[in-house]
CSV table of N, CA, C and O in Angstrom, one decimal:
chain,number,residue,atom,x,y,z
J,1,UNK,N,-58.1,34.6,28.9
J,1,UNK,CA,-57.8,33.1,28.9
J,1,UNK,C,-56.3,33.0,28.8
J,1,UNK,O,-55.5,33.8,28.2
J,2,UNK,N,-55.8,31.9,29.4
J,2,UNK,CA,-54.2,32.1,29.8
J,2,UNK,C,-54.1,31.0,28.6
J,2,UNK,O,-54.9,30.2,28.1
J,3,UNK,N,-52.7,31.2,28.1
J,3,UNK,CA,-52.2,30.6,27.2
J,3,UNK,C,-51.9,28.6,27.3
J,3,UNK,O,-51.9,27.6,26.6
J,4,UNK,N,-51.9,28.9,28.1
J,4,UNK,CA,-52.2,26.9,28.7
J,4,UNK,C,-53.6,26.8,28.1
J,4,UNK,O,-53.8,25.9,27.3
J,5,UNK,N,-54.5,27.6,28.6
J,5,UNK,CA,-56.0,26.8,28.4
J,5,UNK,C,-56.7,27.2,26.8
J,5,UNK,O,-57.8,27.0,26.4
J,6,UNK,N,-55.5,27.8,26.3
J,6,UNK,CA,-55.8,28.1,24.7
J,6,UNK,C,-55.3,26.6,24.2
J,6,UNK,O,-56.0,25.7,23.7
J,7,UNK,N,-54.0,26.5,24.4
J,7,UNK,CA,-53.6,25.1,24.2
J,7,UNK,C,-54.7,24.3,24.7
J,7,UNK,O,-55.0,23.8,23.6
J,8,UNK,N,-55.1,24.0,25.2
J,8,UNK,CA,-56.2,23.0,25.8
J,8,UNK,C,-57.3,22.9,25.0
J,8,UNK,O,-57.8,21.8,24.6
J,9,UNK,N,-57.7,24.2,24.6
J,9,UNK,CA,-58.7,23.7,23.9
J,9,UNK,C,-58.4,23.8,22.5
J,9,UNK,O,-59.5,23.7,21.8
J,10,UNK,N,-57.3,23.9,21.8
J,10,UNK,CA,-56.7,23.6,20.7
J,10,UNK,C,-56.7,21.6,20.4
J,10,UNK,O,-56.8,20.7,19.6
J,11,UNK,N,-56.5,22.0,22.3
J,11,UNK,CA,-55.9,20.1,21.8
J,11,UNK,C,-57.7,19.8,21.9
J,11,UNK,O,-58.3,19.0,21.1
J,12,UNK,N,-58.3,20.5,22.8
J,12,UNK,CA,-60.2,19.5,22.8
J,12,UNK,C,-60.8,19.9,21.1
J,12,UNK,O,-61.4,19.0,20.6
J,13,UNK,N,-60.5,21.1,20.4
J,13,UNK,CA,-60.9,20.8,19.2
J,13,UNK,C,-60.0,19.7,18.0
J,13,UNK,O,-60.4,19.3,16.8
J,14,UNK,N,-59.3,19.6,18.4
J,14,UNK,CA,-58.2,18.3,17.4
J,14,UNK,C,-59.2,17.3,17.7
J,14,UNK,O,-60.0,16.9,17.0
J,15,UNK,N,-59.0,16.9,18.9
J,15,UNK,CA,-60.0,15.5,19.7
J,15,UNK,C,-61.3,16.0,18.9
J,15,UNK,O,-61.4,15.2,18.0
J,16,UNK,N,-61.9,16.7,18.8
J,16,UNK,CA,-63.4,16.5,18.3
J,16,UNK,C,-63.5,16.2,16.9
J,16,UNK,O,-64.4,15.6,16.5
J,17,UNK,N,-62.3,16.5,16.2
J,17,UNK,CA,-62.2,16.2,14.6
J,17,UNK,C,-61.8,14.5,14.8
J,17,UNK,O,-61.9,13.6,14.0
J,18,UNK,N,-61.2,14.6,16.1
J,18,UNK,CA,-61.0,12.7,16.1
J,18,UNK,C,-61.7,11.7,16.2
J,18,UNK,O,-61.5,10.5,15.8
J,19,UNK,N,-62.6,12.1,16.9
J,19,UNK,CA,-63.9,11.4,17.4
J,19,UNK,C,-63.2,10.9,19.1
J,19,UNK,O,-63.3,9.7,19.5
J,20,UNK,N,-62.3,12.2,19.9
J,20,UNK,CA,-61.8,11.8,21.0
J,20,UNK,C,-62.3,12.5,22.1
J,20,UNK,O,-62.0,13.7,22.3
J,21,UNK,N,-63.2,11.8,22.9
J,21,UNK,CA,-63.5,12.6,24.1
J,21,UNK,C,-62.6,13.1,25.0
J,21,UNK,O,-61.9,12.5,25.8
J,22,UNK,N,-62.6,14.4,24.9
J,22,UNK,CA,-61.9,15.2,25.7
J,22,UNK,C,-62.1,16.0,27.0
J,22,UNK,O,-62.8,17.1,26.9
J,23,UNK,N,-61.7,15.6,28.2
J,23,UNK,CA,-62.3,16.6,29.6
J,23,UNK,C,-61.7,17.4,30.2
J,23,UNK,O,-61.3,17.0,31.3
J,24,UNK,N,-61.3,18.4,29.8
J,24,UNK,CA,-60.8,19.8,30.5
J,24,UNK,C,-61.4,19.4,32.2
J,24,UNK,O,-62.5,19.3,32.7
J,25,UNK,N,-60.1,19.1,32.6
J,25,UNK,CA,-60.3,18.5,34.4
J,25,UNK,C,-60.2,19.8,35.0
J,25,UNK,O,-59.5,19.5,36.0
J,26,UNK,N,-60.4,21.0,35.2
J,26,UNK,CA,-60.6,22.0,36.0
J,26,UNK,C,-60.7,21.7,37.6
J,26,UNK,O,-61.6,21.0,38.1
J,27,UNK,N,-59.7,22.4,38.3
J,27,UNK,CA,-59.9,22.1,39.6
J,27,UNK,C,-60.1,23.7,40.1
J,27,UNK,O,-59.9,24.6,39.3
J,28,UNK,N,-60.6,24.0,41.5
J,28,UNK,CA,-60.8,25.1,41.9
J,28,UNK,C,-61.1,25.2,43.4
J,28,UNK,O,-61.2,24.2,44.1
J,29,UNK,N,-61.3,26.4,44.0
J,29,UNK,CA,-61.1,26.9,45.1
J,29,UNK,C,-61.6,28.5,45.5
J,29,UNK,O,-61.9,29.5,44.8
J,30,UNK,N,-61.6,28.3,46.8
J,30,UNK,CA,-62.0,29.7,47.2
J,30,UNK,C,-62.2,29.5,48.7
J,30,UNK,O,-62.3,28.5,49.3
J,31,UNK,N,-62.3,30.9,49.2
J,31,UNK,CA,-62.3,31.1,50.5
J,31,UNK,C,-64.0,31.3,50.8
J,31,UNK,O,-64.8,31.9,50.1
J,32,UNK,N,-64.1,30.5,51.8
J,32,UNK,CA,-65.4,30.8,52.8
J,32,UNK,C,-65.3,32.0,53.5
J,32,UNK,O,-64.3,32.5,54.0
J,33,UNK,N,-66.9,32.5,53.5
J,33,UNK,CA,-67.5,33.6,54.6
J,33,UNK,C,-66.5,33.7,56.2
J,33,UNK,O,-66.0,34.7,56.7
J,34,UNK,N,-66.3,32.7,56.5
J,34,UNK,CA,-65.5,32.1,57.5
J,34,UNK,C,-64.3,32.3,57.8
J,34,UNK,O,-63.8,32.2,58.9
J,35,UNK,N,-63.5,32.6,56.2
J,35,UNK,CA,-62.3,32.8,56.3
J,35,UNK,C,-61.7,31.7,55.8
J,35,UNK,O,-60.9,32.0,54.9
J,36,UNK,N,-61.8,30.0,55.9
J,36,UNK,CA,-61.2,28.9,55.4
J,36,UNK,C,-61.6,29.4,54.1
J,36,UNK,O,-62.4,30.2,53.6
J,37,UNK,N,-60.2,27.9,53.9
J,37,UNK,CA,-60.6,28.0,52.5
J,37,UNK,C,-60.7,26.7,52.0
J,37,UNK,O,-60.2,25.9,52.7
J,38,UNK,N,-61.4,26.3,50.9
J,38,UNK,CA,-62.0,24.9,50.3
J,38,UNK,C,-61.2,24.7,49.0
J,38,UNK,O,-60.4,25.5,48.6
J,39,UNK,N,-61.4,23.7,48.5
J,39,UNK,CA,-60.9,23.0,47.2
J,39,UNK,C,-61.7,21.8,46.8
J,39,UNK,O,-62.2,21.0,47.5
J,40,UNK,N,-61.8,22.0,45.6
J,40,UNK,CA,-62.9,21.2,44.6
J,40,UNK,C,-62.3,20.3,43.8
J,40,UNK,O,-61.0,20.5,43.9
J,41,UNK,N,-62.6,19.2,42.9
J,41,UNK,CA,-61.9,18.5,41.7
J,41,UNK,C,-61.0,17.7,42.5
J,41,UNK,O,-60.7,17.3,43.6
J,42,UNK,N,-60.4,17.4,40.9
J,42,UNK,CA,-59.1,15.9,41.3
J,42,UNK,C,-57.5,16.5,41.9
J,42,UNK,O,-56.7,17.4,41.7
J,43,UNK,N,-57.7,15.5,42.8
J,43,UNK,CA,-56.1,15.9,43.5
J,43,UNK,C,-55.3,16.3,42.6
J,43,UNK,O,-55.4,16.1,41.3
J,44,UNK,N,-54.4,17.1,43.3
J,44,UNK,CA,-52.9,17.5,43.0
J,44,UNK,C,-52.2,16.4,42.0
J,44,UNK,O,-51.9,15.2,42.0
J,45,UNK,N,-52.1,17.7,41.1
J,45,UNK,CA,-51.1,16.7,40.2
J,45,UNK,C,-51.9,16.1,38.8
J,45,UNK,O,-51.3,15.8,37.8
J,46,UNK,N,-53.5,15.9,39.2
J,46,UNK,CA,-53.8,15.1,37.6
J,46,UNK,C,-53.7,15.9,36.3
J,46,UNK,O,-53.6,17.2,36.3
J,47,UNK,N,-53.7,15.5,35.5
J,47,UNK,CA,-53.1,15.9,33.9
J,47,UNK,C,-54.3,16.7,34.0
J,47,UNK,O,-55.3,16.4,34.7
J,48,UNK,N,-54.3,18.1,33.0
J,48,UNK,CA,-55.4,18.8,32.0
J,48,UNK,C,-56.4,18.0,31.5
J,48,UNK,O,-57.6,18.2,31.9
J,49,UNK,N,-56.2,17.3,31.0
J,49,UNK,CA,-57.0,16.7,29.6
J,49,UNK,C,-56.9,15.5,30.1
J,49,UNK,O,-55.9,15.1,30.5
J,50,UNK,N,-58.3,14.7,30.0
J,50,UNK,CA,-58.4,13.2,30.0
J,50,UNK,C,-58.6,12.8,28.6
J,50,UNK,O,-59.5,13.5,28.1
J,51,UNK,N,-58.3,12.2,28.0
J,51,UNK,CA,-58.8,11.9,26.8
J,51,UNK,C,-59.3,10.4,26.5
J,51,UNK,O,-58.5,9.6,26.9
J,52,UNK,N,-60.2,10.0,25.9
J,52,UNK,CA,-60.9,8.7,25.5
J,52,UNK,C,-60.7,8.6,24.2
J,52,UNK,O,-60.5,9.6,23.5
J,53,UNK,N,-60.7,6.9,23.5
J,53,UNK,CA,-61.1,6.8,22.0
J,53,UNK,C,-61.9,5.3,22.0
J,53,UNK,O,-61.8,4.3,22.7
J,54,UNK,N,-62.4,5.5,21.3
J,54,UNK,CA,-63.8,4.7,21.0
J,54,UNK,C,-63.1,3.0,21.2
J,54,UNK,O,-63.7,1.9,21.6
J,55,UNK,N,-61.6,3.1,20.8
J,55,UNK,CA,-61.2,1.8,20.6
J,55,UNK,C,-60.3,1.3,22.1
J,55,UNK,O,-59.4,0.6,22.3
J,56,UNK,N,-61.1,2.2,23.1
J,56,UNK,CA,-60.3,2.1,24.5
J,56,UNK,C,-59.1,2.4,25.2
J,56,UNK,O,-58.7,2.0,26.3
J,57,UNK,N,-58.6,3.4,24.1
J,57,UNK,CA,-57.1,3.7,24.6
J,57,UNK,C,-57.6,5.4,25.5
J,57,UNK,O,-58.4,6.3,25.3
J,58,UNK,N,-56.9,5.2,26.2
J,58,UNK,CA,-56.9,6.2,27.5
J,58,UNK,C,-55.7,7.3,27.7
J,58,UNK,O,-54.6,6.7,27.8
J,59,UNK,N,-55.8,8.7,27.8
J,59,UNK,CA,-54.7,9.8,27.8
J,59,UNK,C,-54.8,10.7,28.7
J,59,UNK,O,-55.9,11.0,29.3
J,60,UNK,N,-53.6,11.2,29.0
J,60,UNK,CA,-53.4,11.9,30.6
J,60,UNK,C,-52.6,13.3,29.8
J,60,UNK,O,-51.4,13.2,29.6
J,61,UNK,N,-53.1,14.2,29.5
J,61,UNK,CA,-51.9,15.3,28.7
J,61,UNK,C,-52.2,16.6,30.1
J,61,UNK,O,-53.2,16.9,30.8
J,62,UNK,N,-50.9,16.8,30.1
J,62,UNK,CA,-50.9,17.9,30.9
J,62,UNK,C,-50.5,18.9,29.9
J,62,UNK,O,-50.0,18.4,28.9
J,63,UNK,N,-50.8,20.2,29.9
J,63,UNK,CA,-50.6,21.2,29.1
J,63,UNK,C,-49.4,22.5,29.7
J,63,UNK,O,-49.4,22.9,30.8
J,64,UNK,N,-48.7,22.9,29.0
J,64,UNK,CA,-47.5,24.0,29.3
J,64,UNK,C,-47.1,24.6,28.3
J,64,UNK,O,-46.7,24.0,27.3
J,65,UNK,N,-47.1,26.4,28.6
J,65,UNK,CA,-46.4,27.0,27.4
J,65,UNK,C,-45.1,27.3,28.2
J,65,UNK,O,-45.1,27.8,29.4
J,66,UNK,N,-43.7,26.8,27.3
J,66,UNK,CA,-42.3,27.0,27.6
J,66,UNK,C,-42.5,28.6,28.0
J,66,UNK,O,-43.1,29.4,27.2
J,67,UNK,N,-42.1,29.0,28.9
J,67,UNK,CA,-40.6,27.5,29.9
J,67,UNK,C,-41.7,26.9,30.7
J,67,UNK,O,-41.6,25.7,30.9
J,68,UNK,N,-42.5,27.5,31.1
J,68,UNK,CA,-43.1,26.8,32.5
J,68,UNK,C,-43.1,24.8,32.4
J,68,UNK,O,-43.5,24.1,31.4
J,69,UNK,N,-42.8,24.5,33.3
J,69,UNK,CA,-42.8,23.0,33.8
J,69,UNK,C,-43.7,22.5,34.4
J,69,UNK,O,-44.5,23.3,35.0
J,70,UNK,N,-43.9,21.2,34.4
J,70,UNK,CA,-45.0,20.6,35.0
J,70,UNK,C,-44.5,20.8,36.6
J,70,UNK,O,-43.3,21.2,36.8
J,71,UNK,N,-45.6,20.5,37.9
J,71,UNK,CA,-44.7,20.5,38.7
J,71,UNK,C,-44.6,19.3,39.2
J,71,UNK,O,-45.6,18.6,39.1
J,72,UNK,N,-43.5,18.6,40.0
J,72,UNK,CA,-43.4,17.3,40.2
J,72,UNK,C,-44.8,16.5,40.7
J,72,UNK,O,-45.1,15.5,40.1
J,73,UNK,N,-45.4,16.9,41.5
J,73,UNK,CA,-46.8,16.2,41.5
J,73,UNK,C,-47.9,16.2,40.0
J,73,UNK,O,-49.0,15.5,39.8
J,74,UNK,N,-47.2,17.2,39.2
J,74,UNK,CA,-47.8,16.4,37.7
J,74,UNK,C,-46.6,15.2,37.4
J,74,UNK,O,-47.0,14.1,37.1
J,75,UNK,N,-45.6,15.4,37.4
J,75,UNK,CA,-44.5,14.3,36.9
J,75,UNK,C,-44.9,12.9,37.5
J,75,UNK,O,-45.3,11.9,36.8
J,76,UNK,N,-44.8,13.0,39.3
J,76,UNK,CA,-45.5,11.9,39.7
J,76,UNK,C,-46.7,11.1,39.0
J,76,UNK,O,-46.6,10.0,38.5
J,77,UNK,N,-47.9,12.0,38.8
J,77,UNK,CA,-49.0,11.3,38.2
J,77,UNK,C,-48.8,10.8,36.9
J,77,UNK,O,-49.3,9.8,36.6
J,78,UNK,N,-47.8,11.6,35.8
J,78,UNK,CA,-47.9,11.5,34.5
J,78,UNK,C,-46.9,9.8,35.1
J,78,UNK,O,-47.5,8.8,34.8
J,79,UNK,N,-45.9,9.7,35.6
J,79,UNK,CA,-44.9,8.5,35.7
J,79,UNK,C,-45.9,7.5,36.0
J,79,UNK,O,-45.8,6.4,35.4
J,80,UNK,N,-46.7,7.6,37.0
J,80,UNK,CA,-47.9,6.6,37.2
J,80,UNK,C,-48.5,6.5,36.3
J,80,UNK,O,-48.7,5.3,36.2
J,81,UNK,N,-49.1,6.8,35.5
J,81,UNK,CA,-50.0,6.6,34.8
J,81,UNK,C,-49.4,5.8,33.3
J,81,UNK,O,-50.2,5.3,32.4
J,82,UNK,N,-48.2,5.9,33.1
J,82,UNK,CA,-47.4,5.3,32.5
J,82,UNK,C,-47.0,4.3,32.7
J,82,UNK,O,-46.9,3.4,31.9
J,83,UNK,N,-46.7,4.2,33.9
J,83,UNK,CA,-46.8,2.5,35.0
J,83,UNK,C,-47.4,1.9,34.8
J,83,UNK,O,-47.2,0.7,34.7
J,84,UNK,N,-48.6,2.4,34.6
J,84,UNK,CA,-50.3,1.7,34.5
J,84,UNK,C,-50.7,1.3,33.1
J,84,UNK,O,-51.7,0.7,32.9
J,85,UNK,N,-50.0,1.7,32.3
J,85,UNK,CA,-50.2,1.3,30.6
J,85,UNK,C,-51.0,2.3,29.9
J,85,UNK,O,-51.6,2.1,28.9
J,86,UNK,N,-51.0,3.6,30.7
J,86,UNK,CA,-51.7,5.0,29.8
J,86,UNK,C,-50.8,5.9,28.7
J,86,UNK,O,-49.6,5.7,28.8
J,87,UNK,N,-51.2,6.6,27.9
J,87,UNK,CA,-50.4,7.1,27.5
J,87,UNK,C,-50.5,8.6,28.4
J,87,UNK,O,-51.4,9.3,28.7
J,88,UNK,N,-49.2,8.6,28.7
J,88,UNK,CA,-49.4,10.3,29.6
J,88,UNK,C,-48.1,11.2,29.2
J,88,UNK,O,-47.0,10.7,28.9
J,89,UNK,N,-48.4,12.6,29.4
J,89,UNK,CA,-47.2,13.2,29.2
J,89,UNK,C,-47.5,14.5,28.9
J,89,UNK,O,-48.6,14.9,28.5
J,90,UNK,N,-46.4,15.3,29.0
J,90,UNK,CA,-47.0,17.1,28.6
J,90,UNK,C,-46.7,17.5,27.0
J,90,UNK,O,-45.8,17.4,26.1
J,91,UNK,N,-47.9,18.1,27.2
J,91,UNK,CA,-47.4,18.6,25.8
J,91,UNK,C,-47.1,20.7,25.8
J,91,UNK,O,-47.7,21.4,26.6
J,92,UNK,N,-46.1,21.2,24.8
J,92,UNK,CA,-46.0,22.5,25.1
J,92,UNK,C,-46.9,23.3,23.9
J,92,UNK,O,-47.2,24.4,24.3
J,93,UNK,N,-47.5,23.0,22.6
J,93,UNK,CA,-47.9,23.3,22.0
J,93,UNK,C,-48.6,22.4,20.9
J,93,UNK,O,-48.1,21.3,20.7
J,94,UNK,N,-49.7,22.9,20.0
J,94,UNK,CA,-50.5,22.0,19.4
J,94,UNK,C,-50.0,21.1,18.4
J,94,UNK,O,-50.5,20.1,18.1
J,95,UNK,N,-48.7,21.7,17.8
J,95,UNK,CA,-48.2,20.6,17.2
J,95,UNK,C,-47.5,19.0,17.6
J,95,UNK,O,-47.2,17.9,17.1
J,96,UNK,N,-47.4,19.6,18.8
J,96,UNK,CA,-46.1,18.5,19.8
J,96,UNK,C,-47.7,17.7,20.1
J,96,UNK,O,-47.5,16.5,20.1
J,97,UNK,N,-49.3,17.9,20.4
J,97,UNK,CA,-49.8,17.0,20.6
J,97,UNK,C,-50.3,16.6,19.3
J,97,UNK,O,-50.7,15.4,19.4
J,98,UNK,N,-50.5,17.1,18.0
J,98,UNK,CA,-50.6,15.9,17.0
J,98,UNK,C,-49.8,15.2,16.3
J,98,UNK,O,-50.2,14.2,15.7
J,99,UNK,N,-48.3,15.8,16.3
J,99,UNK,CA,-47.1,14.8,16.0
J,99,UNK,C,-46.7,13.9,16.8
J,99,UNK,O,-46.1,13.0,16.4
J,100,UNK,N,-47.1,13.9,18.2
J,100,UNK,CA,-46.8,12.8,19.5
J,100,UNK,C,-47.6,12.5,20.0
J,100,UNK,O,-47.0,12.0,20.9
J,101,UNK,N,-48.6,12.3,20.4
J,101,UNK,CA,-49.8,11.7,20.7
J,101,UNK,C,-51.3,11.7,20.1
J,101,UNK,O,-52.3,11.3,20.7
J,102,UNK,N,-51.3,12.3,19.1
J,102,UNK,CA,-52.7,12.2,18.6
J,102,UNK,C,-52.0,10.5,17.9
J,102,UNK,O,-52.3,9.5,18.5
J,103,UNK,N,-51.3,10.4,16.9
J,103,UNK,CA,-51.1,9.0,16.3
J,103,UNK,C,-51.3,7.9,17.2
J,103,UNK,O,-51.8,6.8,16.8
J,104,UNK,N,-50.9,8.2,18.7
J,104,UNK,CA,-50.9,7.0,19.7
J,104,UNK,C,-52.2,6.7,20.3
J,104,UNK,O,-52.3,5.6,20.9
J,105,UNK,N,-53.3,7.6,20.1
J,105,UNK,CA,-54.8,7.6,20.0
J,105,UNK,C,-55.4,7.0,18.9
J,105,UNK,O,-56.5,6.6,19.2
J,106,UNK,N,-55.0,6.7,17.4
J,106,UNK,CA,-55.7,6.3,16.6
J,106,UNK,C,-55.6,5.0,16.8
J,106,UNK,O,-54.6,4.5,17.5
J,107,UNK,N,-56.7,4.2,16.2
J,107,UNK,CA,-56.6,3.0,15.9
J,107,UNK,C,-55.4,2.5,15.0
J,107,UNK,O,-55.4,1.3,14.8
């Protein structure tokens, strides 16, 4: 397991002590018999983690361990979805998501 998707599910177990639905958005791919190749899931660029709370507030976290960066088609979506009145944004480790966005999830 790569160290992003330990963070990920660091952050889906916080969400379950929150009462926050959390969806590890997994995208994927592979080559056909054929030689092409296919791709599955949400476009380029959507956040890690969707996150829900009971009281309707909606979250877009992309996940990264420093240094690595988002790449601009995460920045794009995270800026949109910001536009849109979400809370979105990367987080690098589990504390940076319960000191900065778990509070913006509670009621």
């Amino acid at each position: 397991m790569t160290p992003e998707k330990i963070l990920s599910k660091q952050i889906q177990a916080v969400c379950g002590e929150n009462n926050i639905i959390c969806f590890d958005v997994n995208v994927g791919g592979g080559q056909l018999i054929t030689g092409s190749y296919f791709r599955t899931g949400l476009p380029r660029g959507v956040s890690d983690l969707l996150l829900f709370t009971s009281n309707g507030k909606t979250a877009f976290i992309e996940t990264k361990i420093k240094p690595n960066k988002p790449t601009q088609e995460q920045i794009n979506f995270i800026n949109t979805m910001k536009k849109r009145g979400f809370i979105a944004g990367v987080v690098y480790d589990i504390n940076d998501f319960i000191n900065n966005y778990l509070p913006l999830l509670k009621p």
